């Protein structure tokens, strides 16, 4: 028989064995926050097959593997461990070497640079800075509205530039800022 633990207004039954009920589905939800299962496996430093074993409860996921899996997509380790609270880690909490804010800003800046290179668009530095601030506010609000990263949302994956042209809101803001209706 297991024992009960009180964790921030959430009672969690911890079985005598080390595998927590519901852990597999929560690990599966973290994997779904990645563009693919192989991307999740690379982030965690394990094979896709090993991730499947964690989800099925065949093997127990080591803590360091869970950290590597959760951090890039901003998932709370508390949520993975207990199922209580929000899935998204608190804003500004370190995720790997970068905070979620830094990752989002890096992805925005890289996306804008790629868009400028593809279109030949020249944007004055002050206008570009204002665009990044507006984009950041808009995308942060979107993330807050859904409680963090969603399976189709790679905004918080390091090294994933935001596709400005594919996001109609971002493209409209850009067109207004540079005076070119699209």
PDB file of C-alpha atoms in Angstrom:
ATOM      1  CA  UNK A   1       0.000   0.000   0.000  1.00  0.00           C
ATOM      2  CA  UNK A   2       1.254   3.495  -0.745  1.00  0.00           C
ATOM      3  CA  UNK A   3       1.373   6.610   1.374  1.00  0.00           C
ATOM      4  CA  UNK A   4      -0.272   9.976   0.785  1.00  0.00           C
ATOM      5  CA  UNK A   5       1.615  13.228   0.387  1.00  0.00           C
ATOM      6  CA  UNK A   6       0.221  16.788   0.455  1.00  0.00           C
ATOM      7  CA  UNK A   7       1.666  18.858  -2.401  1.00  0.00           C
ATOM      8  CA  UNK A   8       0.343  22.427  -2.746  1.00  0.00           C
ATOM      9  CA  UNK A   9      -3.367  21.808  -2.283  1.00  0.00           C
ATOM     10  CA  UNK A  10      -3.099  18.486  -4.082  1.00  0.00           C
ATOM     11  CA  UNK A  11      -3.110  15.111  -2.384  1.00  0.00           C
ATOM     12  CA  UNK A  12      -1.084  12.577  -4.300  1.00  0.00           C
ATOM     13  CA  UNK A  13      -1.149   8.885  -3.575  1.00  0.00           C
ATOM     14  CA  UNK A  14       2.383   7.537  -3.890  1.00  0.00           C
ATOM     15  CA  UNK A  15       2.393   3.766  -4.419  1.00  0.00           C
ATOM     16  CA  UNK A  16       4.893   1.663  -2.492  1.00  0.00           C
ATOM     17  CA  UNK A  17       6.523   0.807  -5.825  1.00  0.00           C
ATOM     18  CA  UNK A  18       8.372   3.670  -7.523  1.00  0.00           C
ATOM     19  CA  UNK A  19       6.107   4.079 -10.569  1.00  0.00           C
ATOM     20  CA  UNK A  20       3.487   6.822 -10.079  1.00  0.00           C
ATOM     21  CA  UNK A  21       0.021   6.277 -11.541  1.00  0.00           C
ATOM     22  CA  UNK A  22      -0.545   8.609 -14.461  1.00  0.00           C
ATOM     23  CA  UNK A  23       3.126   9.316 -15.036  1.00  0.00           C
ATOM     24  CA  UNK A  24       3.108   7.637 -18.463  1.00  0.00           C
ATOM     25  CA  UNK A  25       0.316   9.828 -19.856  1.00  0.00           C
ATOM     26  CA  UNK A  26       2.039  12.950 -18.479  1.00  0.00           C
ATOM     27  CA  UNK A  27       5.314  11.960 -20.147  1.00  0.00           C
ATOM     28  CA  UNK A  28       3.314  11.372 -23.332  1.00  0.00           C
ATOM     29  CA  UNK A  29       1.878  14.913 -23.057  1.00  0.00           C
ATOM     30  CA  UNK A  30       5.423  16.316 -22.787  1.00  0.00           C
ATOM     31  CA  UNK A  31       6.462  14.348 -25.876  1.00  0.00           C
ATOM     32  CA  UNK A  32       3.446  15.799 -27.703  1.00  0.00           C
ATOM     33  CA  UNK A  33       4.809  19.310 -27.048  1.00  0.00           C
ATOM     34  CA  UNK A  34       7.646  18.520 -29.484  1.00  0.00           C
ATOM     35  CA  UNK A  35       7.331  18.625 -33.272  1.00  0.00           C
ATOM     36  CA  UNK A  36       8.035  14.876 -33.362  1.00  0.00           C
ATOM     37  CA  UNK A  37       8.759  11.939 -31.087  1.00  0.00           C
ATOM     38  CA  UNK A  38      12.310  11.786 -32.449  1.00  0.00           C
ATOM     39  CA  UNK A  39      12.839  15.464 -31.509  1.00  0.00           C
ATOM     40  CA  UNK A  40      11.660  14.659 -27.977  1.00  0.00           C
ATOM     41  CA  UNK A  41      13.985  11.652 -27.814  1.00  0.00           C
ATOM     42  CA  UNK A  42      16.949  13.765 -28.975  1.00  0.00           C
ATOM     43  CA  UNK A  43      16.185  16.391 -26.339  1.00  0.00           C
ATOM     44  CA  UNK A  44      15.934  13.734 -23.621  1.00  0.00           C
ATOM     45  CA  UNK A  45      19.095  11.969 -24.789  1.00  0.00           C
ATOM     46  CA  UNK A  46      17.355   8.616 -25.270  1.00  0.00           C
ATOM     47  CA  UNK A  47      15.858   6.637 -28.147  1.00  0.00           C
ATOM     48  CA  UNK A  48      12.236   6.949 -29.234  1.00  0.00           C
ATOM     49  CA  UNK A  49      11.799   3.334 -28.148  1.00  0.00           C
ATOM     50  CA  UNK A  50      13.015   4.183 -24.653  1.00  0.00           C
ATOM     51  CA  UNK A  51      10.513   7.058 -24.467  1.00  0.00           C
ATOM     52  CA  UNK A  52       7.770   4.563 -25.337  1.00  0.00           C
ATOM     53  CA  UNK A  53       8.928   2.336 -22.468  1.00  0.00           C
ATOM     54  CA  UNK A  54       8.633   5.308 -20.074  1.00  0.00           C
ATOM     55  CA  UNK A  55       5.135   6.123 -21.353  1.00  0.00           C
ATOM     56  CA  UNK A  56       4.013   2.476 -20.977  1.00  0.00           C
ATOM     57  CA  UNK A  57       5.565   2.210 -17.506  1.00  0.00           C
ATOM     58  CA  UNK A  58       7.902  -0.605 -18.578  1.00  0.00           C
ATOM     59  CA  UNK A  59      10.944   1.427 -17.504  1.00  0.00           C
ATOM     60  CA  UNK A  60      11.236   4.246 -15.006  1.00  0.00           C
ATOM     61  CA  UNK A  61      12.466   7.548 -16.453  1.00  0.00           C
ATOM     62  CA  UNK A  62      15.538   8.868 -14.619  1.00  0.00           C
ATOM     63  CA  UNK A  63      15.212  12.382 -13.203  1.00  0.00           C
ATOM     64  CA  UNK A  64      17.940  13.833 -15.438  1.00  0.00           C
ATOM     65  CA  UNK A  65      16.159  12.439 -18.511  1.00  0.00           C
ATOM     66  CA  UNK A  66      12.894  14.073 -17.424  1.00  0.00           C
ATOM     67  CA  UNK A  67      14.713  17.380 -16.897  1.00  0.00           C
ATOM     68  CA  UNK A  68      16.178  17.199 -20.409  1.00  0.00           C
ATOM     69  CA  UNK A  69      12.758  16.282 -21.832  1.00  0.00           C
ATOM     70  CA  UNK A  70      10.743  18.964 -20.000  1.00  0.00           C
ATOM     71  CA  UNK A  71      13.060  21.988 -19.990  1.00  0.00           C
ATOM     72  CA  UNK A  72      13.144  22.823 -23.722  1.00  0.00           C
ATOM     73  CA  UNK A  73       9.351  22.904 -23.994  1.00  0.00           C
ATOM     74  CA  UNK A  74       8.794  24.664 -20.670  1.00  0.00           C
ATOM     75  CA  UNK A  75       6.949  21.874 -18.880  1.00  0.00           C
ATOM     76  CA  UNK A  76       6.890  21.892 -15.089  1.00  0.00           C
ATOM     77  CA  UNK A  77       8.667  18.948 -13.479  1.00  0.00           C
ATOM     78  CA  UNK A  78       6.221  19.230 -10.575  1.00  0.00           C
ATOM     79  CA  UNK A  79       3.352  18.648 -12.988  1.00  0.00           C
ATOM     80  CA  UNK A  80       5.087  15.636 -14.562  1.00  0.00           C
ATOM     81  CA  UNK A  81       5.805  14.121 -11.152  1.00  0.00           C
ATOM     82  CA  UNK A  82       2.422  14.775  -9.518  1.00  0.00           C
ATOM     83  CA  UNK A  83      -0.107  15.769 -12.154  1.00  0.00           C
ATOM     84  CA  UNK A  84      -0.977  18.794 -10.009  1.00  0.00           C
ATOM     85  CA  UNK A  85      -0.783  22.435 -10.999  1.00  0.00           C
ATOM     86  CA  UNK A  86      -0.073  23.851 -14.430  1.00  0.00           C
ATOM     87  CA  UNK A  87       1.711  21.892 -17.111  1.00  0.00           C
ATOM     88  CA  UNK A  88       3.697  24.987 -18.092  1.00  0.00           C
ATOM     89  CA  UNK A  89       6.661  25.925 -15.939  1.00  0.00           C
ATOM     90  CA  UNK A  90       6.592  29.388 -14.393  1.00  0.00           C
ATOM     91  CA  UNK A  91       7.698  32.187 -16.706  1.00  0.00           C
ATOM     92  CA  UNK A  92      11.377  32.924 -16.338  1.00  0.00           C
ATOM     93  CA  UNK A  93      12.161  29.505 -14.861  1.00  0.00           C
ATOM     94  CA  UNK A  94      15.383  28.217 -16.369  1.00  0.00           C
ATOM     95  CA  UNK A  95      14.949  25.721 -19.160  1.00  0.00           C
ATOM     96  CA  UNK A  96      18.313  24.265 -19.937  1.00  0.00           C
ATOM     97  CA  UNK A  97      20.813  27.048 -20.499  1.00  0.00           C
ATOM     98  CA  UNK A  98      18.163  29.592 -21.520  1.00  0.00           C
ATOM     99  CA  UNK A  99      15.002  30.827 -19.871  1.00  0.00           C
ATOM    100  CA  UNK A 100      11.740  30.483 -21.765  1.00  0.00           C
ATOM    101  CA  UNK A 101      11.824  34.252 -22.349  1.00  0.00           C
ATOM    102  CA  UNK A 102      15.311  34.114 -23.859  1.00  0.00           C
ATOM    103  CA  UNK A 103      14.362  31.179 -26.058  1.00  0.00           C
ATOM    104  CA  UNK A 104      11.261  32.944 -27.357  1.00  0.00           C
ATOM    105  CA  UNK A 105      13.234  36.145 -28.033  1.00  0.00           C
ATOM    106  CA  UNK A 106      15.998  34.224 -29.825  1.00  0.00           C
ATOM    107  CA  UNK A 107      13.410  32.428 -31.973  1.00  0.00           C
ATOM    108  CA  UNK A 108      11.686  35.731 -32.799  1.00  0.00           C
ATOM    109  CA  UNK A 109      14.886  37.511 -33.776  1.00  0.00           C
ATOM    110  CA  UNK A 110      16.078  34.552 -35.862  1.00  0.00           C
ATOM    111  CA  UNK A 111      12.681  34.328 -37.578  1.00  0.00           C
ATOM    112  CA  UNK A 112      12.683  38.020 -38.427  1.00  0.00           C
ATOM    113  CA  UNK A 113      16.230  37.793 -39.816  1.00  0.00           C
ATOM    114  CA  UNK A 114      15.262  34.820 -41.981  1.00  0.00           C
ATOM    115  CA  UNK A 115      12.164  36.650 -43.214  1.00  0.00           C
ATOM    116  CA  UNK A 116      14.228  39.739 -44.089  1.00  0.00           C
ATOM    117  CA  UNK A 117      16.745  37.608 -45.992  1.00  0.00           C
ATOM    118  CA  UNK A 118      14.009  35.775 -47.946  1.00  0.00           C
ATOM    119  CA  UNK A 119      12.105  38.915 -48.876  1.00  0.00           C
ATOM    120  CA  UNK A 120      14.980  41.391 -49.207  1.00  0.00           C
ATOM    121  CA  UNK A 121      13.139  43.624 -46.754  1.00  0.00           C
ATOM    122  CA  UNK A 122      15.169  46.365 -45.042  1.00  0.00           C
ATOM    123  CA  UNK A 123      13.940  47.354 -41.610  1.00  0.00           C
ATOM    124  CA  UNK A 124      15.477  50.246 -39.654  1.00  0.00           C
ATOM    125  CA  UNK A 125      16.990  49.066 -36.328  1.00  0.00           C
ATOM    126  CA  UNK A 126      14.525  50.978 -34.134  1.00  0.00           C
ATOM    127  CA  UNK A 127      11.562  49.622 -36.103  1.00  0.00           C
ATOM    128  CA  UNK A 128      13.002  46.104 -35.864  1.00  0.00           C
ATOM    129  CA  UNK A 129      13.389  46.439 -32.101  1.00  0.00           C
ATOM    130  CA  UNK A 130       9.785  47.618 -31.796  1.00  0.00           C
ATOM    131  CA  UNK A 131       8.625  44.696 -33.942  1.00  0.00           C
ATOM    132  CA  UNK A 132      10.407  42.182 -31.731  1.00  0.00           C
ATOM    133  CA  UNK A 133       8.780  43.729 -28.634  1.00  0.00           C
ATOM    134  CA  UNK A 134       5.316  43.606 -30.225  1.00  0.00           C
ATOM    135  CA  UNK A 135       5.841  40.043 -31.450  1.00  0.00           C
ATOM    136  CA  UNK A 136       7.093  38.979 -28.042  1.00  0.00           C
ATOM    137  CA  UNK A 137       4.066  40.463 -26.269  1.00  0.00           C
ATOM    138  CA  UNK A 138       1.651  38.853 -28.722  1.00  0.00           C
ATOM    139  CA  UNK A 139       3.249  35.407 -28.581  1.00  0.00           C
ATOM    140  CA  UNK A 140       3.654  35.525 -24.787  1.00  0.00           C
ATOM    141  CA  UNK A 141      -0.050  36.273 -24.442  1.00  0.00           C
ATOM    142  CA  UNK A 142      -0.865  33.383 -26.765  1.00  0.00           C
ATOM    143  CA  UNK A 143       1.263  31.040 -24.664  1.00  0.00           C
ATOM    144  CA  UNK A 144      -0.332  32.288 -21.445  1.00  0.00           C
ATOM    145  CA  UNK A 145      -3.812  31.831 -22.914  1.00  0.00           C
ATOM    146  CA  UNK A 146      -3.221  28.134 -23.569  1.00  0.00           C
ATOM    147  CA  UNK A 147      -1.192  27.557 -20.407  1.00  0.00           C
ATOM    148  CA  UNK A 148       2.141  27.039 -22.150  1.00  0.00           C
ATOM    149  CA  UNK A 149       3.418  25.191 -25.165  1.00  0.00           C
ATOM    150  CA  UNK A 150       0.935  23.164 -27.171  1.00  0.00           C
ATOM    151  CA  UNK A 151       1.768  20.115 -29.299  1.00  0.00           C
ATOM    152  CA  UNK A 152       1.652  22.192 -32.492  1.00  0.00           C
ATOM    153  CA  UNK A 153       3.598  25.074 -30.987  1.00  0.00           C
ATOM    154  CA  UNK A 154       7.399  25.113 -31.243  1.00  0.00           C
ATOM    155  CA  UNK A 155       7.833  28.683 -29.995  1.00  0.00           C
ATOM    156  CA  UNK A 156       9.831  27.575 -26.980  1.00  0.00           C
ATOM    157  CA  UNK A 157      12.034  24.984 -28.648  1.00  0.00           C
ATOM    158  CA  UNK A 158      15.550  26.409 -28.801  1.00  0.00           C
ATOM    159  CA  UNK A 159      16.796  26.936 -32.345  1.00  0.00           C
ATOM    160  CA  UNK A 160      13.322  27.032 -33.897  1.00  0.00           C
ATOM    161  CA  UNK A 161      12.900  30.408 -35.646  1.00  0.00           C
ATOM    162  CA  UNK A 162       9.394  31.830 -35.739  1.00  0.00           C
ATOM    163  CA  UNK A 163       7.987  31.739 -39.282  1.00  0.00           C
ATOM    164  CA  UNK A 164       6.824  35.336 -39.667  1.00  0.00           C
ATOM    165  CA  UNK A 165       5.126  34.772 -43.044  1.00  0.00           C
ATOM    166  CA  UNK A 166       3.130  31.778 -41.759  1.00  0.00           C
ATOM    167  CA  UNK A 167       1.619  33.739 -38.866  1.00  0.00           C
ATOM    168  CA  UNK A 168      -0.945  36.177 -40.259  1.00  0.00           C
ATOM    169  CA  UNK A 169      -0.873  38.424 -37.180  1.00  0.00           C
ATOM    170  CA  UNK A 170       2.911  38.749 -37.283  1.00  0.00           C
ATOM    171  CA  UNK A 171       2.889  39.339 -41.045  1.00  0.00           C
ATOM    172  CA  UNK A 172       0.211  42.044 -40.669  1.00  0.00           C
ATOM    173  CA  UNK A 173       2.173  43.799 -37.919  1.00  0.00           C
ATOM    174  CA  UNK A 174       5.270  43.731 -40.118  1.00  0.00           C
ATOM    175  CA  UNK A 175       3.364  45.148 -43.094  1.00  0.00           C
ATOM    176  CA  UNK A 176       2.002  47.979 -40.951  1.00  0.00           C
ATOM    177  CA  UNK A 177       5.403  48.723 -39.420  1.00  0.00           C
ATOM    178  CA  UNK A 178       7.267  49.011 -42.719  1.00  0.00           C
ATOM    179  CA  UNK A 179       4.396  50.544 -44.659  1.00  0.00           C
ATOM    180  CA  UNK A 180       3.960  47.730 -47.185  1.00  0.00           C
ATOM    181  CA  UNK A 181       0.481  46.193 -47.260  1.00  0.00           C
ATOM    182  CA  UNK A 182       0.667  42.489 -48.063  1.00  0.00           C
TER     183      UNK A 182
END
